[in-house]
Coordinates of C-alpha atoms in Angstrom, one line a residue:
Chain A
M1 CA 6.9 -2.7 54.4
L2 CA 9.3 -3.2 57.3
S3 CA 9.3 0.4 58.2
E4 CA 5.5 0.6 57.9
I5 CA 5.1 -2.3 60.2
A6 CA 7.7 -1.0 62.7
N7 CA 5.8 2.3 62.7
F8 CA 2.5 0.4 63.2
Q9 CA 3.9 -1.5 66.2
A10 CA 5.3 1.7 67.8
A11 CA 2.0 3.4 67.4
Y12 CA 0.2 0.4 68.9
A13 CA 2.5 0.4 72.0
R14 CA 2.2 4.1 72.4
C15 CA -1.6 3.9 72.3
L16 CA -1.7 1.4 75.2
D17 CA 1.0 3.0 77.2
D18 CA -0.7 6.4 76.9
Q19 CA -3.9 4.8 78.2
R20 CA -5.8 5.8 75.0
L21 CA -7.5 2.5 75.2
E22 CA -10.6 3.5 73.2
A23 CA -8.3 3.9 70.2
W24 CA -6.8 0.4 70.6
P25 CA -9.5 -1.6 68.6
D26 CA -8.8 0.7 65.6
F27 CA -5.6 -1.2 65.0
F28 CA -7.7 -4.2 64.1
L29 CA -10.0 -5.1 61.2
A30 CA -13.7 -5.6 61.9
D31 CA -13.4 -9.4 61.9
A32 CA -10.0 -9.6 63.4
V33 CA -8.8 -12.3 65.8
Y34 CA -7.0 -11.2 69.0
R35 CA -5.9 -13.7 71.5
V36 CA -3.6 -13.6 74.6
T37 CA -2.1 -17.0 75.5
T38 CA 1.1 -18.5 76.9
A39 CA 4.0 -20.2 75.2
D40 CA 3.0 -23.5 76.8
N41 CA -0.5 -23.4 75.5
H42 CA 0.7 -22.2 72.1
R43 CA 3.2 -25.1 71.8
R44 CA 0.6 -27.6 72.7
G45 CA -1.9 -26.1 70.2
L46 CA -4.4 -25.4 73.0
Q47 CA -6.9 -22.8 71.8
A48 CA -8.1 -21.0 75.0
G49 CA -6.9 -17.5 75.7
L50 CA -6.7 -15.2 78.7
I51 CA -8.4 -13.0 76.2
W52 CA -10.1 -14.5 73.1
A53 CA -11.8 -12.3 70.5
N54 CA -12.9 -12.8 67.0
S55 CA -14.3 -9.4 66.3
Q56 CA -13.2 -5.8 66.7
A57 CA -16.5 -5.3 68.6
M58 CA -15.3 -7.7 71.3
L59 CA -12.2 -5.6 71.7
R60 CA -14.4 -2.5 72.1
D61 CA -16.4 -4.4 74.8
R62 CA -13.2 -5.2 76.6
I63 CA -12.3 -1.5 76.8
S64 CA -15.8 -0.4 77.9
A65 CA -15.8 -3.2 80.5
L66 CA -12.4 -1.9 81.8
R67 CA -13.7 1.6 81.9
E68 CA -17.2 1.0 83.3
A69 CA -17.4 -2.4 85.0
N70 CA -14.1 -3.9 86.1
I71 CA -12.3 -3.1 89.3
Y72 CA -8.6 -3.0 89.6
E73 CA -5.9 -0.9 91.1
R74 CA -4.7 2.0 88.9
H75 CA -1.7 1.0 86.8
A76 CA 0.0 1.6 83.5
Y77 CA 2.2 -0.3 81.1
R78 CA 5.4 0.5 79.3
H79 CA 5.8 -1.7 76.2
I80 CA 9.4 -2.1 74.8
L81 CA 9.2 -3.8 71.4
G82 CA 11.9 -5.6 69.6
L83 CA 12.5 -5.7 65.9
P84 CA 9.7 -7.2 63.8
L85 CA 10.6 -10.2 61.6
V86 CA 8.4 -9.7 58.6
E87 CA 7.6 -12.3 55.9
Q88 CA 5.1 -13.2 53.3
D89 CA 3.4 -16.5 53.8
A90 CA 2.5 -19.0 51.0
A91 CA -1.0 -17.4 50.6
G92 CA 0.6 -13.9 50.2
A93 CA -0.4 -12.6 53.6
T94 CA 2.1 -10.4 55.5
R95 CA 3.1 -12.0 58.8
A96 CA 5.3 -10.5 61.5
E97 CA 6.7 -11.7 64.7
T98 CA 7.7 -9.0 67.2
P99 CA 9.1 -9.6 70.7
F100 CA 8.0 -7.4 73.6
I101 CA 8.6 -6.8 77.2
V102 CA 6.0 -5.0 79.3
A103 CA 6.7 -3.2 82.6
R104 CA 3.7 -2.6 84.9
I105 CA 3.8 0.6 86.9
M106 CA 1.3 0.5 89.9
R107 CA -0.2 3.6 91.4
D108 CA 2.3 3.5 94.3
G109 CA 5.2 3.5 91.9
T110 CA 6.0 -0.1 92.1
T111 CA 7.5 -1.2 88.8
D112 CA 7.6 -4.8 87.8
L113 CA 8.5 -6.8 84.7
F114 CA 4.9 -7.9 84.0
A115 CA 5.3 -9.9 80.8
T116 CA 7.6 -10.9 78.0
G117 CA 6.6 -12.6 74.8
R118 CA 5.9 -12.0 71.2
Y119 CA 3.2 -10.8 68.9
L120 CA 2.4 -13.3 66.1
D121 CA 0.6 -11.0 63.6
V122 CA -1.1 -11.2 60.3
F123 CA -1.5 -7.8 58.6
A124 CA -3.9 -6.7 55.9
R125 CA -5.2 -3.5 54.5
D126 CA -8.7 -2.1 55.2
D127 CA -10.9 -0.6 52.4
A128 CA -9.1 2.7 52.7
G129 CA -5.7 1.0 52.3
A130 CA -4.6 1.5 55.9
L131 CA -2.5 -1.3 57.5
K132 CA -4.5 -3.2 60.1
L133 CA -4.2 -6.4 62.1
R134 CA -6.2 -9.3 60.8
E135 CA -4.9 -11.4 63.6
R136 CA -2.7 -10.9 66.7
V137 CA -1.8 -13.8 68.9
V138 CA 0.0 -12.5 72.0
V139 CA 2.2 -15.4 73.2
C140 CA 3.5 -14.7 76.7
D141 CA 6.6 -16.6 77.6
S142 CA 5.6 -17.4 81.2
S143 CA 2.5 -19.4 82.1
R144 CA 2.0 -17.2 85.2
I145 CA 0.2 -13.9 85.2
D146 CA 0.6 -11.7 88.3
T147 CA -2.7 -10.7 89.9
L148 CA -4.7 -9.8 86.8
L149 CA -4.5 -8.8 83.2
A150 CA -6.7 -5.7 82.7
I151 CA -5.1 -3.4 80.1
P152 CA -4.4 -5.5 77.0
L153 CA -0.9 -6.3 75.7
Chain B
M1 CA 6.1 -21.9 119.1
P2 CA 2.6 -22.0 120.6
L3 CA 0.0 -20.2 118.6
D4 CA -1.8 -17.3 120.3
T5 CA -5.3 -18.4 119.3
A6 CA -7.6 -15.6 120.4
W7 CA -10.4 -17.2 118.5
P8 CA -13.4 -18.4 120.6
E9 CA -13.9 -22.1 120.1
G10 CA -16.6 -23.0 117.5
T11 CA -16.8 -19.4 116.2
V12 CA -17.0 -19.2 112.4
H13 CA -18.7 -15.8 112.0
Q14 CA -15.6 -14.0 113.1
V15 CA -12.2 -14.8 111.7
P16 CA -9.0 -13.2 113.2
Y17 CA -6.7 -11.7 110.6
W18 CA -3.6 -13.5 112.0
V19 CA -4.7 -16.7 110.2
F20 CA -3.8 -15.0 107.0
Q21 CA -0.5 -13.6 108.2
R22 CA 1.6 -16.0 110.2
A23 CA 4.2 -18.4 108.9
E24 CA 3.5 -20.8 111.8
V25 CA -0.1 -21.0 110.7
L26 CA 0.9 -21.9 107.1
A27 CA 3.3 -24.6 108.5
R28 CA 0.4 -26.1 110.5
E29 CA -1.8 -26.0 107.4
Q30 CA 0.8 -27.8 105.4
E31 CA 0.9 -30.6 107.9
M32 CA -2.8 -30.9 108.9
I33 CA -4.5 -29.9 105.7
F34 CA -2.3 -30.4 102.7
R35 CA -0.6 -33.6 104.1
G36 CA -3.6 -34.3 106.4
A37 CA -6.9 -36.0 106.2
C38 CA -8.3 -34.1 103.1
W39 CA -8.7 -35.0 99.5
H40 CA -6.8 -32.8 97.1
Y41 CA -7.4 -32.4 93.4
L42 CA -4.4 -33.7 91.4
C43 CA -5.4 -33.6 87.7
L44 CA -8.0 -34.8 85.2
E45 CA -8.0 -38.4 84.1
A46 CA -8.2 -36.9 80.6
E47 CA -4.8 -35.4 81.1
I48 CA -3.2 -38.8 81.6
P49 CA -5.3 -41.0 79.2
N50 CA -2.6 -43.5 78.2
A51 CA -0.3 -45.9 79.9
G52 CA 2.9 -44.0 80.8
D53 CA 1.2 -40.6 81.0
Y54 CA 2.0 -38.4 84.0
R55 CA 1.4 -35.0 85.4
T56 CA 3.2 -33.2 88.3
T57 CA 1.3 -31.1 90.8
Q58 CA 1.4 -30.0 94.4
L59 CA -0.4 -30.6 97.7
G60 CA 0.5 -27.3 99.2
E61 CA 4.3 -27.4 99.3
L62 CA 4.5 -31.1 98.7
P63 CA 5.4 -32.0 95.1
V64 CA 3.5 -34.9 93.6
V65 CA 3.6 -37.1 90.6
V66 CA 0.4 -38.6 89.2
A67 CA 1.0 -41.4 86.7
R68 CA -0.9 -44.1 84.8
D69 CA 0.8 -47.5 84.7
A70 CA 0.8 -50.1 81.9
E71 CA -2.4 -51.7 83.3
G72 CA -4.2 -48.3 83.3
V73 CA -4.1 -47.9 87.0
V74 CA -3.5 -44.3 88.2
H75 CA -1.0 -43.8 91.0
A76 CA 0.2 -40.7 92.9
F77 CA 3.4 -40.4 94.9
E78 CA 5.6 -37.8 96.4
N79 CA 7.9 -36.2 93.7
R80 CA 10.9 -36.8 96.0
C81 CA 13.7 -39.2 95.4
A82 CA 14.0 -41.6 98.4
H83 CA 17.8 -41.2 98.2
R84 CA 18.6 -37.5 98.7
G85 CA 15.3 -35.8 98.2
A86 CA 15.7 -34.4 94.7
L87 CA 12.6 -34.0 92.4
I88 CA 12.1 -37.2 90.4
A89 CA 10.0 -35.6 87.6
L90 CA 11.0 -32.1 86.4
E91 CA 8.3 -31.5 83.7
D92 CA 4.6 -30.6 84.1
G93 CA 3.8 -33.8 82.4
G94 CA 4.6 -36.2 79.6
N95 CA 4.8 -39.9 78.8
T96 CA 7.5 -42.2 80.1
K97 CA 8.3 -45.8 80.9
D98 CA 9.8 -45.0 84.3
F99 CA 11.2 -42.1 86.3
T100 CA 14.9 -41.7 86.8
C101 CA 16.2 -39.1 89.3
V102 CA 18.8 -36.9 87.6
Y103 CA 21.0 -36.7 90.7
H104 CA 22.2 -40.3 91.1
A105 CA 20.0 -42.2 88.6
W106 CA 17.7 -44.0 91.1
R107 CA 14.9 -45.3 89.0
Y108 CA 11.2 -45.6 89.9
D109 CA 8.2 -47.3 88.2
M110 CA 4.9 -45.6 87.5
A111 CA 3.7 -46.4 91.0
G112 CA 6.7 -44.8 92.7
N113 CA 8.4 -48.1 93.5
L114 CA 12.2 -48.0 93.5
K115 CA 13.3 -50.3 90.7
G116 CA 17.0 -49.6 90.3
V117 CA 20.0 -47.9 92.1
A118 CA 23.0 -46.9 90.0
F119 CA 26.2 -48.8 91.0
R120 CA 24.2 -50.8 93.5
N121 CA 26.9 -53.5 93.5
G122 CA 29.7 -51.0 93.3
I123 CA 32.4 -50.9 90.7
A124 CA 35.0 -53.7 90.3
G125 CA 33.8 -55.2 93.6
K126 CA 34.3 -51.9 95.5
G127 CA 31.7 -49.6 97.0
G128 CA 28.1 -50.2 96.4
M129 CA 25.1 -50.6 98.7
P130 CA 25.3 -52.8 101.8
K131 CA 23.8 -56.3 101.5
D132 CA 20.8 -55.4 103.7
F133 CA 19.8 -52.6 101.3
R134 CA 16.3 -53.4 100.0
L135 CA 14.7 -51.5 97.1
E136 CA 11.2 -51.9 98.5
D137 CA 12.2 -50.1 101.8
N138 CA 13.2 -47.0 99.8
C139 CA 10.2 -45.3 98.1
P140 CA 8.8 -41.8 98.1
R141 CA 5.5 -41.7 100.1
K142 CA 2.5 -42.9 98.1
L143 CA -0.8 -41.2 98.1
R144 CA -4.2 -42.8 98.2
V145 CA -5.9 -42.0 94.9
A146 CA -9.6 -41.7 94.2
M147 CA -11.4 -40.7 91.0
F148 CA -14.8 -39.2 90.5
C149 CA -16.3 -38.1 87.2
G150 CA -12.8 -37.9 85.6
L151 CA -11.3 -35.8 88.5
V152 CA -8.3 -37.4 90.2
F153 CA -7.9 -36.7 93.9
G154 CA -5.2 -37.8 96.3
T155 CA -4.5 -37.8 100.0
L156 CA -1.4 -38.7 102.1
S157 CA -3.5 -39.6 105.1
A158 CA -5.0 -43.0 105.8
A159 CA -7.6 -41.2 108.0
T160 CA -9.3 -39.4 105.1
P161 CA -12.8 -40.8 104.5
E162 CA -13.8 -42.3 101.2
L163 CA -14.0 -39.6 98.5
E164 CA -17.8 -39.8 97.9
E165 CA -18.4 -39.6 101.6
Y166 CA -16.0 -36.6 101.8
L167 CA -17.8 -34.9 99.0
G168 CA -21.3 -35.6 100.3
P169 CA -24.3 -36.6 98.1
E170 CA -25.3 -33.0 97.1
I171 CA -21.8 -32.0 96.0
S172 CA -21.3 -35.3 94.2
G173 CA -24.6 -34.8 92.3
R174 CA -23.6 -31.3 91.3
I175 CA -20.2 -32.5 90.0
R176 CA -22.0 -35.2 88.0
R177 CA -24.3 -32.5 86.6
V178 CA -21.3 -30.9 84.9
L179 CA -18.9 -33.7 84.1
N180 CA -20.7 -37.0 84.1
G181 CA -20.9 -39.1 80.9
R182 CA -18.7 -36.8 78.9
T183 CA -15.1 -36.7 77.8
P184 CA -13.3 -33.6 78.9
E185 CA -10.7 -32.0 76.7
V186 CA -8.3 -29.4 78.0
L187 CA -8.7 -26.1 76.2
G188 CA -5.9 -24.3 78.0
R189 CA -4.0 -23.9 81.2
F190 CA -3.2 -20.6 83.0
T191 CA -1.7 -19.7 86.3
Q192 CA -2.7 -16.6 88.2
A193 CA -0.3 -15.5 90.9
L194 CA -2.4 -14.0 93.7
P195 CA -0.8 -11.5 96.1
N196 CA -2.5 -12.9 99.1
N197 CA -2.9 -15.8 101.5
W198 CA -4.5 -18.9 99.9
K199 CA -7.5 -18.8 102.3
L200 CA -8.5 -15.3 101.1
Y201 CA -9.1 -17.0 97.7
T202 CA -10.9 -20.1 99.0
E203 CA -13.2 -17.7 101.1
N204 CA -13.8 -15.6 98.0
V205 CA -14.9 -18.6 96.0
R206 CA -17.4 -19.5 98.6
D207 CA -18.6 -15.9 99.0
S208 CA -21.9 -15.7 97.2
Y209 CA -22.5 -12.3 98.8
H210 CA -19.8 -10.4 96.9
A211 CA -20.4 -11.9 93.5
S212 CA -22.9 -9.3 92.2
L213 CA -21.5 -6.4 94.2
L214 CA -17.8 -6.6 93.2
H215 CA -18.3 -8.1 89.7
L216 CA -20.3 -5.5 87.8
F217 CA -20.1 -7.2 84.5
F218 CA -22.6 -10.0 85.2
T219 CA -24.9 -7.9 87.4
T220 CA -25.4 -5.4 84.6
F221 CA -26.5 -8.1 82.2
E222 CA -28.7 -9.7 84.9
V223 CA -26.8 -12.9 84.5
N224 CA -26.1 -12.9 88.2
R225 CA -28.1 -10.9 90.7
L226 CA -28.9 -11.9 94.2
T227 CA -32.5 -11.3 93.3
Q228 CA -32.3 -14.0 90.7
K229 CA -33.4 -17.5 91.5
G230 CA -30.6 -19.3 93.1
G231 CA -29.3 -20.8 96.2
L232 CA -26.4 -22.2 98.3
I233 CA -25.6 -25.7 99.2
V234 CA -23.2 -26.3 102.1
S235 CA -22.0 -29.8 102.8
K236 CA -22.3 -31.3 106.3
S237 CA -18.6 -30.8 106.9
G238 CA -19.0 -27.2 105.9
G239 CA -16.0 -27.4 103.6
N240 CA -17.7 -28.1 100.3
H241 CA -20.2 -25.8 98.7
V242 CA -22.3 -25.0 95.6
S243 CA -23.5 -21.6 94.8
W244 CA -25.9 -21.6 91.8
S245 CA -28.2 -19.2 90.0
A246 CA -30.8 -19.7 87.3
I247 CA -32.4 -17.4 84.8
E248 CA -36.0 -16.7 85.7
E249 CA -38.3 -14.8 83.4
G250 CA -39.6 -11.5 84.8
A251 CA -37.4 -11.6 87.9
A252 CA -36.2 -8.0 87.4
S253 CA -36.3 -6.1 90.7
S254 CA -35.6 -2.6 91.9
E255 CA -33.7 -3.7 94.9
Y256 CA -30.3 -2.9 93.4
A257 CA -31.4 0.6 92.5
Q258 CA -32.7 1.1 96.0
Q259 CA -29.3 0.1 97.5
Q260 CA -27.6 2.8 95.3
I261 CA -24.7 0.4 94.7
R262 CA -22.3 0.4 91.9
S263 CA -23.9 -2.7 90.4
D264 CA -26.4 -0.9 88.2
S265 CA -25.8 0.8 84.9
D266 CA -26.9 1.1 81.3
Y267 CA -23.8 -0.7 80.0
R268 CA -24.4 -2.9 76.9
L269 CA -22.1 -5.1 74.8
A270 CA -21.2 -4.1 71.2
D271 CA -20.8 -7.9 70.5
P272 CA -23.4 -9.6 72.6
S273 CA -22.6 -13.0 71.0
L274 CA -20.4 -13.5 74.1
L275 CA -23.6 -14.2 76.1
H276 CA -25.4 -16.3 73.5
G277 CA -24.6 -19.6 75.1
F278 CA -26.2 -23.0 74.4
Q279 CA -28.2 -25.3 76.6
E280 CA -26.1 -28.1 77.8
F281 CA -27.5 -29.3 81.1
G282 CA -31.2 -29.5 80.5
D283 CA -31.9 -27.0 83.3
S284 CA -32.0 -23.2 83.6
C285 CA -28.9 -23.0 85.8
T286 CA -26.5 -20.6 84.2
L287 CA -24.0 -20.5 87.0
Q288 CA -22.7 -23.1 89.4
I289 CA -19.6 -22.5 91.5
L290 CA -18.6 -25.6 93.4
S291 CA -15.8 -26.0 95.9
V292 CA -14.3 -29.0 97.7
F293 CA -12.3 -28.4 100.9
P294 CA -9.7 -27.2 100.9
T295 CA -8.6 -26.0 97.4
F296 CA -10.6 -27.4 94.6
V297 CA -13.1 -25.5 92.5
L298 CA -15.3 -26.7 89.6
Q299 CA -16.9 -23.8 87.7
Q300 CA -19.8 -23.6 85.3
I301 CA -20.4 -20.1 84.2
Q302 CA -22.8 -20.4 81.2
N303 CA -20.8 -22.7 78.9
C304 CA -17.4 -21.9 80.4
I305 CA -16.3 -24.9 82.3
A306 CA -13.1 -24.8 84.3
V307 CA -11.4 -26.4 87.3
R308 CA -9.3 -24.3 89.6
Q309 CA -6.6 -25.5 92.0
V310 CA -5.3 -23.3 94.8
V311 CA -1.6 -23.8 95.8
P312 CA -0.1 -21.7 98.6
R313 CA 3.4 -20.5 97.8
A314 CA 4.0 -18.3 100.9
V315 CA 1.9 -16.7 103.6
D316 CA 1.0 -13.9 101.2
R317 CA 1.4 -15.6 97.8
T318 CA -0.8 -18.1 96.1
D319 CA -0.9 -19.8 92.8
L320 CA -4.3 -20.3 91.2
H321 CA -4.2 -22.9 88.4
W322 CA -7.0 -22.7 85.8
T323 CA -7.7 -25.5 83.5
Y324 CA -10.4 -24.6 80.9
L325 CA -12.4 -27.5 79.6
G326 CA -14.4 -28.4 76.6
F327 CA -15.8 -31.9 75.8
A328 CA -15.0 -34.3 72.9
E329 CA -18.7 -34.2 72.3
D330 CA -18.7 -30.4 71.5
T331 CA -19.8 -29.3 68.0
A332 CA -17.5 -26.7 66.3
E333 CA -20.0 -23.9 67.2
Q334 CA -20.2 -25.0 70.8
R335 CA -16.4 -25.1 71.0
I336 CA -16.2 -21.5 69.7
M337 CA -18.7 -20.5 72.3
R338 CA -16.6 -22.0 75.1
L339 CA -13.5 -20.2 73.9
K340 CA -15.5 -17.0 73.7
Q341 CA -16.9 -17.4 77.2
C342 CA -13.4 -18.0 78.6
N343 CA -13.3 -14.2 78.4
L344 CA -15.5 -14.3 81.5
V345 CA -13.0 -16.0 83.8
G346 CA -9.3 -16.2 84.6
A347 CA -6.8 -13.4 85.2
A348 CA -8.4 -11.2 82.4
G349 CA -11.9 -12.4 83.0
F350 CA -14.8 -9.9 82.8
V351 CA -16.3 -11.5 85.9
S352 CA -13.3 -12.7 87.8
M353 CA -10.4 -10.4 87.3
E354 CA -11.4 -8.6 90.5
D355 CA -10.9 -11.7 92.5
G356 CA -7.2 -11.5 91.5
C357 CA -6.8 -8.2 93.3
V358 CA -9.4 -8.2 96.1
G359 CA -7.5 -10.8 98.2
G360 CA -4.5 -8.5 98.0
F361 CA -6.6 -5.6 99.2
V362 CA -7.5 -7.6 102.3
Q363 CA -3.9 -8.8 102.8
R364 CA -2.7 -5.2 102.7
G365 CA -5.7 -3.7 104.4
A366 CA -5.4 -6.0 107.4
A367 CA -1.6 -5.9 107.6
G368 CA -1.5 -4.1 110.9
A369 CA -4.6 -5.7 112.4
S370 CA -3.6 -9.2 113.3
D371 CA -5.6 -8.9 116.6
Q372 CA -8.7 -7.7 114.7
Q373 CA -11.2 -9.9 112.9
A374 CA -13.3 -10.2 109.9
V375 CA -17.1 -10.2 110.3
L376 CA -19.0 -13.0 108.6
R377 CA -22.6 -12.4 109.9
M378 CA -24.5 -12.1 106.7
G379 CA -27.3 -14.6 106.9
G380 CA -26.7 -15.5 110.5
H381 CA -24.0 -17.6 112.4
D382 CA -24.4 -21.1 111.0
A383 CA -23.1 -22.9 107.9
L384 CA -26.2 -24.4 106.4
S385 CA -27.7 -24.5 102.9
S386 CA -30.1 -21.8 102.0
D387 CA -32.3 -20.6 99.2
T388 CA -30.7 -17.2 99.2
R389 CA -27.2 -16.2 98.2
A390 CA -27.4 -13.1 100.4
T391 CA -25.5 -15.0 103.1
E392 CA -22.0 -15.9 104.1
A393 CA -23.0 -19.4 105.2
S394 CA -20.5 -21.2 102.9
V395 CA -17.6 -18.9 103.9
R396 CA -18.5 -19.9 107.5
G397 CA -18.6 -23.5 106.3
F398 CA -15.0 -23.2 105.1
W399 CA -13.9 -22.0 108.6
K400 CA -15.9 -24.8 110.2
A401 CA -14.0 -27.4 108.2
Y402 CA -10.7 -25.4 108.6
R403 CA -11.0 -25.3 112.4
A404 CA -11.8 -29.0 112.5
A405 CA -8.8 -29.9 110.3
T406 CA -6.2 -27.7 111.9
G407 CA -7.4 -27.6 115.6
L408 CA -7.0 -23.8 115.5

């Protein structure tokens, strides 16, 4: 299981870093939850997110908005993921916590440490038996986001 | 250093770029706006509901504590120990009986009154404060505090007019429309670090002209087009504004197509539930952006309610603090809708992420042009309310209030 999840996380990061954003929602189940929040909100149990989705279709909408509607300066990410801590919860679901750091590379070459944090994941299998995310809560360590968050984490 | 103010007196339809670029301008703003005769948003009453609750915030560079005492009275005072100037409160908020400075343990009550000085009488009869030292002479500066519809405002200046007079009747009414009679609950807090001067954001908030041109998301769904029913309210001072729009049946127009601008496409949502909001105001107004000079914003975009606070950090750096709101009266379904519609705003917002970068585009674009000026002539030269949003009247209004406050 650990190696399957490690492989999943590596594929997820590569998908985003290679700008294959249209493939990103495929990592999630149809009724998946995806949320980007901060450690402060998470600790206080505050529910709002910078991104808040409760369907894979909402993730597809986010990508089509980025491609067709939203304006931002061209940039890319490099995700560096730490080791996933995998455990089964009391209900038998597979949970994982995986730390990340994300560098942002702007079109002029400026490279910044954009975000650090952790993925709090619940994994499940789809009808075909493939490993998918039922839930991913992206908890950023800092409460400050520089300029904007376009490409998902 | 005297300011080179090549800015014809009374002109608000042209703004020289040096106002966004110079350290001495920011220093004057700190003194005359942030510590001057303006009301500044501090926090929500709902964030400090109980005796002993406090939040820390900023009036520009000035750190401030807002606290509720045992009798329920809300106080605000400078977050600066009267002894040697250290911060008194180090957290964003919490609950406490009093505040003790970590440096030398000077102790303050919830109103910022000095209540205790460590080793005041010395040790073993030696040292200690002189006999004429009086606690009451040594306090951080206290702010005047005023509350309106659960919003807590503060000002350091005795010259600031009463809050409701400062807001004006139309702006007060529009705040009541969103907040009155309900119990706000914080759904989340986020800070967006903007790569630009603070005024490029406060202009942007008041700029009803750009909304449907830069932000394609709404335009496409006909949630916000300049051809929709809508209008602009500018307060008498110029500094406060409301831009609003309402859904009107059969209001589709070909004017966007004729302009051949980017804001027209066949883009549709795979999950349109995002836009299936609920009626909560008893009117057809789907968008109301409200600003109070200098740095407060109250936003209603469908069912997404938020307050925004602008804090300058340097000439070309600004913190934008977002507090997303729901209400205790919300049903579970309504709460989900608010959370869903939070996708519209903030640093990753479908309709606001561009505002995070566009100020930086101006900051960088005008970098070598301090002797040049921005043109704000859409809709004329004045700063008056209008029934169209194809105008820059409320941006001019900001500059009217700004020039009055700073003397620039």
